[in-house]
PDB file of C-alpha atoms in Angstrom:
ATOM      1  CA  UNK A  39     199.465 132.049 194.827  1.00 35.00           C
ATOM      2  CA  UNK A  40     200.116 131.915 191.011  1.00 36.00           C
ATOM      3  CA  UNK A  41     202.887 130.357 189.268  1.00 37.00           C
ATOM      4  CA  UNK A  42     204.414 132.730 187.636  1.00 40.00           C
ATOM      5  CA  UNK A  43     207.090 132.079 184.697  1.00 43.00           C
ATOM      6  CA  UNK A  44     205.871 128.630 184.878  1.00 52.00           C
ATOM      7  CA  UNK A  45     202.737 125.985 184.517  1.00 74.00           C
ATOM      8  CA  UNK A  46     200.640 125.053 182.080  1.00 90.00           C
ATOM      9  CA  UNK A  47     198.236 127.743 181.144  1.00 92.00           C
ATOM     10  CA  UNK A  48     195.451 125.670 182.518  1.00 92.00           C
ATOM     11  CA  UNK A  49     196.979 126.199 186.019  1.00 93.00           C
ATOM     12  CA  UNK A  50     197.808 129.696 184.953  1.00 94.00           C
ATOM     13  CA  UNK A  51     194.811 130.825 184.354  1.00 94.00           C
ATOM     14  CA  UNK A  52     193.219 129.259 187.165  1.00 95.00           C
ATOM     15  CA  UNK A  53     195.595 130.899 189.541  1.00 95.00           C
ATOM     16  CA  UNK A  54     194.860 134.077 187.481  1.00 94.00           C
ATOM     17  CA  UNK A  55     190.873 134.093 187.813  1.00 94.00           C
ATOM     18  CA  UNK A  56     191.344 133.458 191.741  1.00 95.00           C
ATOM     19  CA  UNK A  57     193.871 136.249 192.035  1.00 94.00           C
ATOM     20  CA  UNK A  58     191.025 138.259 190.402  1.00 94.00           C
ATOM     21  CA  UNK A  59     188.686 137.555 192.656  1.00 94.00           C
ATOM     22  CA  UNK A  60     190.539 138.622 195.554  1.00 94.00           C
ATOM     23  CA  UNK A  61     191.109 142.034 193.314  1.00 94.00           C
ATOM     24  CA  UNK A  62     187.991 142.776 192.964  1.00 93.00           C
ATOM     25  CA  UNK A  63     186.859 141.751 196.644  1.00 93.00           C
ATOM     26  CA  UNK A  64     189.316 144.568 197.625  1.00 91.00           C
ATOM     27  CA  UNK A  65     187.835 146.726 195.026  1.00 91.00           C
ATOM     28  CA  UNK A  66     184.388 146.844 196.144  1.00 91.00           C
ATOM     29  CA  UNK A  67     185.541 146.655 200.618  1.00 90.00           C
ATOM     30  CA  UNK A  68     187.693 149.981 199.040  1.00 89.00           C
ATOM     31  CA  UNK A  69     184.307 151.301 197.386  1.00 86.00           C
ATOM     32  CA  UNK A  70     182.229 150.219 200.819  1.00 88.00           C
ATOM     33  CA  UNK A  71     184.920 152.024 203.259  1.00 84.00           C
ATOM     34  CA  UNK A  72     184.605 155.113 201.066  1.00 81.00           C
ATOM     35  CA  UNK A  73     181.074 155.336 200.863  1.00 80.00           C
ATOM     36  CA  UNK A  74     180.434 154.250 204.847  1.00 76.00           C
ATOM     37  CA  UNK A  75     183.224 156.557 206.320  1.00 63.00           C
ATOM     38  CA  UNK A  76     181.965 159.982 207.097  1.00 51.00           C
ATOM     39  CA  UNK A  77     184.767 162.151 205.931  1.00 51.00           C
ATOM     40  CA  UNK A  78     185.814 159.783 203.214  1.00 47.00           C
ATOM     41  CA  UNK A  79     188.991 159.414 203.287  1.00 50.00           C
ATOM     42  CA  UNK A  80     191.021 156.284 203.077  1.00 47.00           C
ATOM     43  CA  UNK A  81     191.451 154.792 206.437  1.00 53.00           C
ATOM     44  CA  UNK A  82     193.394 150.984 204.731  1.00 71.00           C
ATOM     45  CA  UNK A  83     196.157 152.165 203.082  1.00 82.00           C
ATOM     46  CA  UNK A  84     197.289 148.261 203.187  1.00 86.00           C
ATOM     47  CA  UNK A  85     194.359 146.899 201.207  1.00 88.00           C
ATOM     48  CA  UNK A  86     194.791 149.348 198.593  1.00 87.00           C
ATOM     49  CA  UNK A  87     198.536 148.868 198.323  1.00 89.00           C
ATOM     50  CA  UNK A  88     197.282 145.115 197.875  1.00 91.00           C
ATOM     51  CA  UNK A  89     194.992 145.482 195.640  1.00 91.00           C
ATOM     52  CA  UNK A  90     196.900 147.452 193.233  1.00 91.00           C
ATOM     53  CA  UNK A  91     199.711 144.425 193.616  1.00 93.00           C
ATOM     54  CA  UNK A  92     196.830 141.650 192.879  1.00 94.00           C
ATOM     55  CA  UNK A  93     195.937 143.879 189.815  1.00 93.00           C
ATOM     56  CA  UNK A  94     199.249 143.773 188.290  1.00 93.00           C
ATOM     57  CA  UNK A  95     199.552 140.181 189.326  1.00 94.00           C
ATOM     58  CA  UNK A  96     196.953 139.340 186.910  1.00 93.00           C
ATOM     59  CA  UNK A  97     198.013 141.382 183.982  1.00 92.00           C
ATOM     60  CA  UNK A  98     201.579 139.534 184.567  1.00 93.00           C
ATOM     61  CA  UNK A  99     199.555 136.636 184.628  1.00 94.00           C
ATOM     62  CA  UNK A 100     197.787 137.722 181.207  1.00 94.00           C
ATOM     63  CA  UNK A 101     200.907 138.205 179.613  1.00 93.00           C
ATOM     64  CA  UNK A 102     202.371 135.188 180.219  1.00 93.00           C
ATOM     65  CA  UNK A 103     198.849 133.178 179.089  1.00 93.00           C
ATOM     66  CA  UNK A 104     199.473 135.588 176.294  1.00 92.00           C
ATOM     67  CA  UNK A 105     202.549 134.091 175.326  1.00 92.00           C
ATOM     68  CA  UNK A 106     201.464 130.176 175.777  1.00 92.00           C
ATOM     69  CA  UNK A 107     198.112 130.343 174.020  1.00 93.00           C
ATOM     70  CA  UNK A 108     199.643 131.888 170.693  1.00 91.00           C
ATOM     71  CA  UNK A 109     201.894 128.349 171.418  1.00 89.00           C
ATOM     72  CA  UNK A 110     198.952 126.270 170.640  1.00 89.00           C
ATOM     73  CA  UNK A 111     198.763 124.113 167.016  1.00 88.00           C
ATOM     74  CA  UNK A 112     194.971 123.600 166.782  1.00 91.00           C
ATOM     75  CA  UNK A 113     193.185 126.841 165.418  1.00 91.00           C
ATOM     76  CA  UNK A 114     190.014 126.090 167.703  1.00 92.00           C
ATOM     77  CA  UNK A 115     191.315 125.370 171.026  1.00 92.00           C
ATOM     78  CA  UNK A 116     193.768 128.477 170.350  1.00 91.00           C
ATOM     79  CA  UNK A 117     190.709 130.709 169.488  1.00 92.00           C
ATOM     80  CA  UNK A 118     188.829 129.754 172.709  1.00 94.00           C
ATOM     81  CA  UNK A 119     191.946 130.255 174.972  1.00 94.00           C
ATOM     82  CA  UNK A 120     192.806 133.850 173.529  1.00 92.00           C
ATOM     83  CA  UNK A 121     189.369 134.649 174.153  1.00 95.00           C
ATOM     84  CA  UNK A 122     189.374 133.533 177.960  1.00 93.00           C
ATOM     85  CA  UNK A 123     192.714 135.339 178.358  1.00 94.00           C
ATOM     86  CA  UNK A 124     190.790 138.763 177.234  1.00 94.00           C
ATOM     87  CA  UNK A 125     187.986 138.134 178.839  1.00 95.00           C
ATOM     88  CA  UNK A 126     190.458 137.784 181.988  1.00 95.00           C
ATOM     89  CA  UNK A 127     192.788 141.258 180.841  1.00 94.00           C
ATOM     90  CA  UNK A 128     189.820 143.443 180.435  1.00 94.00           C
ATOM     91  CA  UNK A 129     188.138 142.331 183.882  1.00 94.00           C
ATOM     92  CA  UNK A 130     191.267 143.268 184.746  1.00 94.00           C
ATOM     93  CA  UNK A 131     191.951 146.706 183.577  1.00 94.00           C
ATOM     94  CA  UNK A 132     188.016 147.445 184.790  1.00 94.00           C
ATOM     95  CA  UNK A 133     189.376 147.097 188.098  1.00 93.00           C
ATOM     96  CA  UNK A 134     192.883 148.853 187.736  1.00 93.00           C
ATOM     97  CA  UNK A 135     190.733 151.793 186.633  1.00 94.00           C
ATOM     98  CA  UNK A 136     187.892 151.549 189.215  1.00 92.00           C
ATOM     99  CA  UNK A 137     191.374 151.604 191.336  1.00 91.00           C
ATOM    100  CA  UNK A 138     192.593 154.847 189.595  1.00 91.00           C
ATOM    101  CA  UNK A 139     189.660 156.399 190.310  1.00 91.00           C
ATOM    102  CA  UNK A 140     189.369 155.535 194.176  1.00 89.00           C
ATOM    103  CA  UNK A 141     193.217 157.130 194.315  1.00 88.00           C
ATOM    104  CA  UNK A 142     191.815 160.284 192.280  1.00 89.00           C
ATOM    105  CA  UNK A 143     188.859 160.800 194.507  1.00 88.00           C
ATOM    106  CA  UNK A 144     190.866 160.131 197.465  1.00 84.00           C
ATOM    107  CA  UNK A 145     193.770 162.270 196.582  1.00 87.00           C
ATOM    108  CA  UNK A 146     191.065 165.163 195.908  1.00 88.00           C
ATOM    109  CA  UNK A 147     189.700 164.878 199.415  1.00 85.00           C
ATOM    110  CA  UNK A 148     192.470 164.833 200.855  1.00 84.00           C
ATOM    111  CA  UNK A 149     193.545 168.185 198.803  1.00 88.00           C
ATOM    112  CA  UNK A 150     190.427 169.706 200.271  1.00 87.00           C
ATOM    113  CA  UNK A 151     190.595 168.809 203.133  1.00 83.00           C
ATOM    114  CA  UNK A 152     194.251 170.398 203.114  1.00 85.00           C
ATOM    115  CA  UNK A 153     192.591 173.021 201.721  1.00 86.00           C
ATOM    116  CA  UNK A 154     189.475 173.761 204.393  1.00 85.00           C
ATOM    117  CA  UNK A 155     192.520 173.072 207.372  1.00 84.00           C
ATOM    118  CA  UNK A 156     194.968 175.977 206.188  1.00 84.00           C
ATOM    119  CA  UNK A 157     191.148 178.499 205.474  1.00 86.00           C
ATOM    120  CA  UNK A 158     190.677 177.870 208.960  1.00 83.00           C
ATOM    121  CA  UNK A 159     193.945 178.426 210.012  1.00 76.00           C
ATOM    122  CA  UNK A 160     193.929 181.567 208.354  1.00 73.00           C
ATOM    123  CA  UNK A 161     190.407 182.480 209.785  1.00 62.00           C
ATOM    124  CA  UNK A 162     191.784 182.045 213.077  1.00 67.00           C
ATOM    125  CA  UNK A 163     194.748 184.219 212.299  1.00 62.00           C
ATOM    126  CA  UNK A 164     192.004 187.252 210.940  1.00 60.00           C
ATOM    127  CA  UNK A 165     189.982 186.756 213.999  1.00 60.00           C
ATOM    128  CA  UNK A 166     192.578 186.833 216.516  1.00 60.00           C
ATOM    129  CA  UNK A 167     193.816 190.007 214.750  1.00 59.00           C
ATOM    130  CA  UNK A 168     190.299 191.090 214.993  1.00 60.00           C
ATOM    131  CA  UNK A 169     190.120 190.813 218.572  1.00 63.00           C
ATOM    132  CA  UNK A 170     193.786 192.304 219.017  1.00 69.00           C
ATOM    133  CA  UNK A 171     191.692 195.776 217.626  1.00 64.00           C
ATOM    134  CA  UNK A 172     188.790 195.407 220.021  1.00 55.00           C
ATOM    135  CA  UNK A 173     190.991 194.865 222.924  1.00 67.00           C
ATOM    136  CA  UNK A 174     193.395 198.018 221.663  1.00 70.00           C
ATOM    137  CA  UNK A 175     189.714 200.136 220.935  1.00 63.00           C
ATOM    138  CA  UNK A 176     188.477 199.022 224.501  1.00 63.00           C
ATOM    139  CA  UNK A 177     191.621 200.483 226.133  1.00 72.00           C
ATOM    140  CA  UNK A 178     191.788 203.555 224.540  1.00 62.00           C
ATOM    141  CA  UNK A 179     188.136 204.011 225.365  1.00 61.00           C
ATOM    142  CA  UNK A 180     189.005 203.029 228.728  1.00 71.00           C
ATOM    143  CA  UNK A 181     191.999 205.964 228.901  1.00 69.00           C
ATOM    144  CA  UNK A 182     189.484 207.957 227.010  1.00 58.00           C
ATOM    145  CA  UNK A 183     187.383 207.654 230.662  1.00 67.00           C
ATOM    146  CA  UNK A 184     189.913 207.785 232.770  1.00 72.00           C
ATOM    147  CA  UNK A 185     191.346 211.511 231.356  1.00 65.00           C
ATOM    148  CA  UNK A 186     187.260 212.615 231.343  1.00 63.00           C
ATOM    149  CA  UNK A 187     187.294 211.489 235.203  1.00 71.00           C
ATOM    150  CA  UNK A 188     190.676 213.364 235.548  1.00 72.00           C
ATOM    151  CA  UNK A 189     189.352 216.547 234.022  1.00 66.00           C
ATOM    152  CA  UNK A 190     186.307 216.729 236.292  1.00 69.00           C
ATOM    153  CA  UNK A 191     188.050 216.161 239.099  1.00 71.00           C
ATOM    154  CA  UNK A 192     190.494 218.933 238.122  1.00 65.00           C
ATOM    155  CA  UNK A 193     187.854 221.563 237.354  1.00 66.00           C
ATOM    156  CA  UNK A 194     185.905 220.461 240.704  1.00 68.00           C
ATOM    157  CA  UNK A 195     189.147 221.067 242.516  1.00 71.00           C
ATOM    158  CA  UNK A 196     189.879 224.737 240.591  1.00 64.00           C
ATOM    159  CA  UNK A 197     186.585 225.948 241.275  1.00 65.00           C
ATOM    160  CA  UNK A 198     186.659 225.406 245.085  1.00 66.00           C
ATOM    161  CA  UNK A 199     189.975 227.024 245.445  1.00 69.00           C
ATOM    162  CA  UNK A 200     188.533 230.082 243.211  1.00 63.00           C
ATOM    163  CA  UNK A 201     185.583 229.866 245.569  1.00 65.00           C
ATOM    164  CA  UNK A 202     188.072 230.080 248.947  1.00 68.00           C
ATOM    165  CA  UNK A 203     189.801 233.033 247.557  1.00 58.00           C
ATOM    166  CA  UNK A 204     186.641 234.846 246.847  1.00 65.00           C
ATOM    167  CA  UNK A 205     186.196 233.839 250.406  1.00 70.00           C
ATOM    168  CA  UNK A 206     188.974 235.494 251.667  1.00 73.00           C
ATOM    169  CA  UNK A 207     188.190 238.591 249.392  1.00 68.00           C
ATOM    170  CA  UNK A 208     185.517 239.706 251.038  1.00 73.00           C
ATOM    171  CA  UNK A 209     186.892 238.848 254.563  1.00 74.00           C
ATOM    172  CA  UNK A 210     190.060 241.062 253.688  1.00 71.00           C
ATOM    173  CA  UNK A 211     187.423 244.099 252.507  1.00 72.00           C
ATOM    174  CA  UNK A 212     185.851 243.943 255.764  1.00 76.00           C
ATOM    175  CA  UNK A 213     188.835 243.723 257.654  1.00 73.00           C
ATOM    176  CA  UNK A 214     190.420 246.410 255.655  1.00 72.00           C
ATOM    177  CA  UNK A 215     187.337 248.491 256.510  1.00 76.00           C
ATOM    178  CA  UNK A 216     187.035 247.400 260.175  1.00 75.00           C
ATOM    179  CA  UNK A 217     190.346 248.628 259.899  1.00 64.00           C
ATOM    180  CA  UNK A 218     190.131 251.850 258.488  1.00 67.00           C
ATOM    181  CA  UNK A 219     187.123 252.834 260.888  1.00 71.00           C
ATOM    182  CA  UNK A 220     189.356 251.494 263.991  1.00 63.00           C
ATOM    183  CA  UNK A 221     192.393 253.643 262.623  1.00 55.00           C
ATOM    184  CA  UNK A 222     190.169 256.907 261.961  1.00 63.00           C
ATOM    185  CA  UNK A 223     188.513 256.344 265.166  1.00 64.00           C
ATOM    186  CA  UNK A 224     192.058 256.835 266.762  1.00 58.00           C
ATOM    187  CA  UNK A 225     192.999 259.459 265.053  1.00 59.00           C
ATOM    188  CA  UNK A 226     196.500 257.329 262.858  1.00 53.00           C
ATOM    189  CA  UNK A 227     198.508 259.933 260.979  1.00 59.00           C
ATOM    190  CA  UNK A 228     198.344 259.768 257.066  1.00 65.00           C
ATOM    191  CA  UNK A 229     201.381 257.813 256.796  1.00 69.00           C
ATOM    192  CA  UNK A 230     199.844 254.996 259.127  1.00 64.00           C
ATOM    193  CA  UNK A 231     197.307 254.743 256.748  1.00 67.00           C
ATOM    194  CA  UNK A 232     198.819 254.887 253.503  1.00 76.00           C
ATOM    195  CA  UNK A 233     201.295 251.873 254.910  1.00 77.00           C
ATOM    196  CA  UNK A 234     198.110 249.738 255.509  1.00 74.00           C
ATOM    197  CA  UNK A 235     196.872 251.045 252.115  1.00 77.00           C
ATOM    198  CA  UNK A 236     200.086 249.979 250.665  1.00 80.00           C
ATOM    199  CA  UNK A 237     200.252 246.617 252.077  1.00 80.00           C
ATOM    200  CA  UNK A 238     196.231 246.028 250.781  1.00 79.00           C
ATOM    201  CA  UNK A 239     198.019 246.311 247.244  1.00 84.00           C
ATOM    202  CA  UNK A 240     200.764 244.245 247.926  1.00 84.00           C
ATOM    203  CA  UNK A 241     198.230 241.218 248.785  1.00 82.00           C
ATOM    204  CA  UNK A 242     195.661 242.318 246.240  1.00 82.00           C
ATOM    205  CA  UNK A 243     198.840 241.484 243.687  1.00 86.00           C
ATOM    206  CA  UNK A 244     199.251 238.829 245.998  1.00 87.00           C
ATOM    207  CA  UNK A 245     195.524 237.224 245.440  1.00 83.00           C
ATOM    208  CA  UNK A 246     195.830 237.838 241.914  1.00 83.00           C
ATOM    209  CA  UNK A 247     198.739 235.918 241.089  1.00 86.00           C
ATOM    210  CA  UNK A 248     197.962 233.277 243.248  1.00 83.00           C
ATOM    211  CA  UNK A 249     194.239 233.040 241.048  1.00 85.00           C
ATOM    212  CA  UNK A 250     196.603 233.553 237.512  1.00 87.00           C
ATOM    213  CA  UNK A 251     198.967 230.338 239.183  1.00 89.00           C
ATOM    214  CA  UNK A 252     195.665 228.619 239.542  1.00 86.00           C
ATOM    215  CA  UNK A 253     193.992 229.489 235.941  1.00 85.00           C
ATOM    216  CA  UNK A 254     197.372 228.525 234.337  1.00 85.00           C
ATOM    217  CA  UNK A 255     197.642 224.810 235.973  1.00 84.00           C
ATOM    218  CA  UNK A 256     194.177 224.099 235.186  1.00 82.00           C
ATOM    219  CA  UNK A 257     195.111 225.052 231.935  1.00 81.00           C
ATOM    220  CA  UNK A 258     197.693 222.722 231.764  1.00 82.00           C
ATOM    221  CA  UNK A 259     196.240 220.461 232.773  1.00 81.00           C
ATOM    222  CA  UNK A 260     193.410 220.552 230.577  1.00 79.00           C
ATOM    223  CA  UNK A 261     195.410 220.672 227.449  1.00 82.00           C
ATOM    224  CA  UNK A 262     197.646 217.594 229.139  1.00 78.00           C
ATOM    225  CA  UNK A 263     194.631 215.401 229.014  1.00 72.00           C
ATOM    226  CA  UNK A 264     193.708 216.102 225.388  1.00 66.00           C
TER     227      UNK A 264
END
């Protein structure tokens, strides 16, 4: 669009001020797109890659104005031209800042936003661990249940057998006195008896241990579920 390293700076500088134009067009669409978009972030790379190449267009542009105004004889017409090529460089470096400025804000929205992602990331991280522990509490509660249910069933079970073998207590005394009253009725010898007698003891011992054997694996089994 310009003619750079060549032209009269007439042409120059018109080819400058439209270039500038077009700069600061793209300025303000960058300003508009920032302001409109909802999470702010920069969603035409291309027109601010162009913009920043229009901006240093025109300061080329300056420089070489620069260089054919201080070319001019009369004092007058050299005054006015170095004024219109400053008027032209400071329009222009307003908009290479208002540039900077869009890249800083941008750059810092896009660091928060970097930011806010890996918080979450790490929120999700603490609350999945969080939920590992409730899961891990609910089963132990859960075995915690199952070992009470296993208990009571236990104890239910140890007092019926305790309950059968005071059962069959009392049906041995009254067969051991049925027996006794059949045997004196008959007239037994001494040794008869004190055979039976003996044989009483041997499953009185007999009853006993069995009730110990009992005691012991409820026991065990008591301590096993603690």
């Amino acid at each position: 669009m310009a003619v750079e390293g060549g032209g009269t700076l007439s042409e120059i500088y018109q080819n400058a001020k439209k270039v500038l134009l077009i700069a600061r067009d793209g300025v303000e669409r960058l300003e508009r797109l920032e302001s409109s978009t909802s999470n702010g972030r920069l969603d035409s790379p291309e027109l601010s890659f162009k913009v920043k190449k229009d901006i240093s267009q025109i300061q080329s542009l300056c420089a070489e104005m620069d260089r054919l105004w201080r070319s001019i004889a009369a004092k007058p017409q050299r005054d006015l031209w170095k004024r219109k090529v400053e008027l032209v460089a400071e329009e222009a470096e307003s908009l290479k800042q208002s540039l900077d400025r869009y890249f800083s804000r941008n750059q810092r929205r896009m660091r928060e936003a970097q930011e806010r992602a890996e918080l979450l990331g790490r929120a999700n991280g603490e609350s999945a661990h969080i939920l590992r522990i409730f899961d891990e509490e609910a089963q132990a509660m859960q075995s915690v249940q199952n070992s009470k249910r296993m208990l009571q069933e236990s104890l239910s079970t140890g007092t019926a057998i305790l309950s059968k073998y005071s059962e069959q207590r009392e049906r041995l005394k009254n067969a051991q006195r049925k027996a006794l009253d059949v045997l004196n009725t008959v007239g037994l010898s001494n040794s008869v008896l004190r055979l039976i007698e003996r044989r009483n003891r041997v499953d009185r011992w007999i009853k006993y241990m069995g009730m110990l054997i009992t005691l012991a694996v409820l026991y065990f089994l008591v301590t096993w579920n603690r």
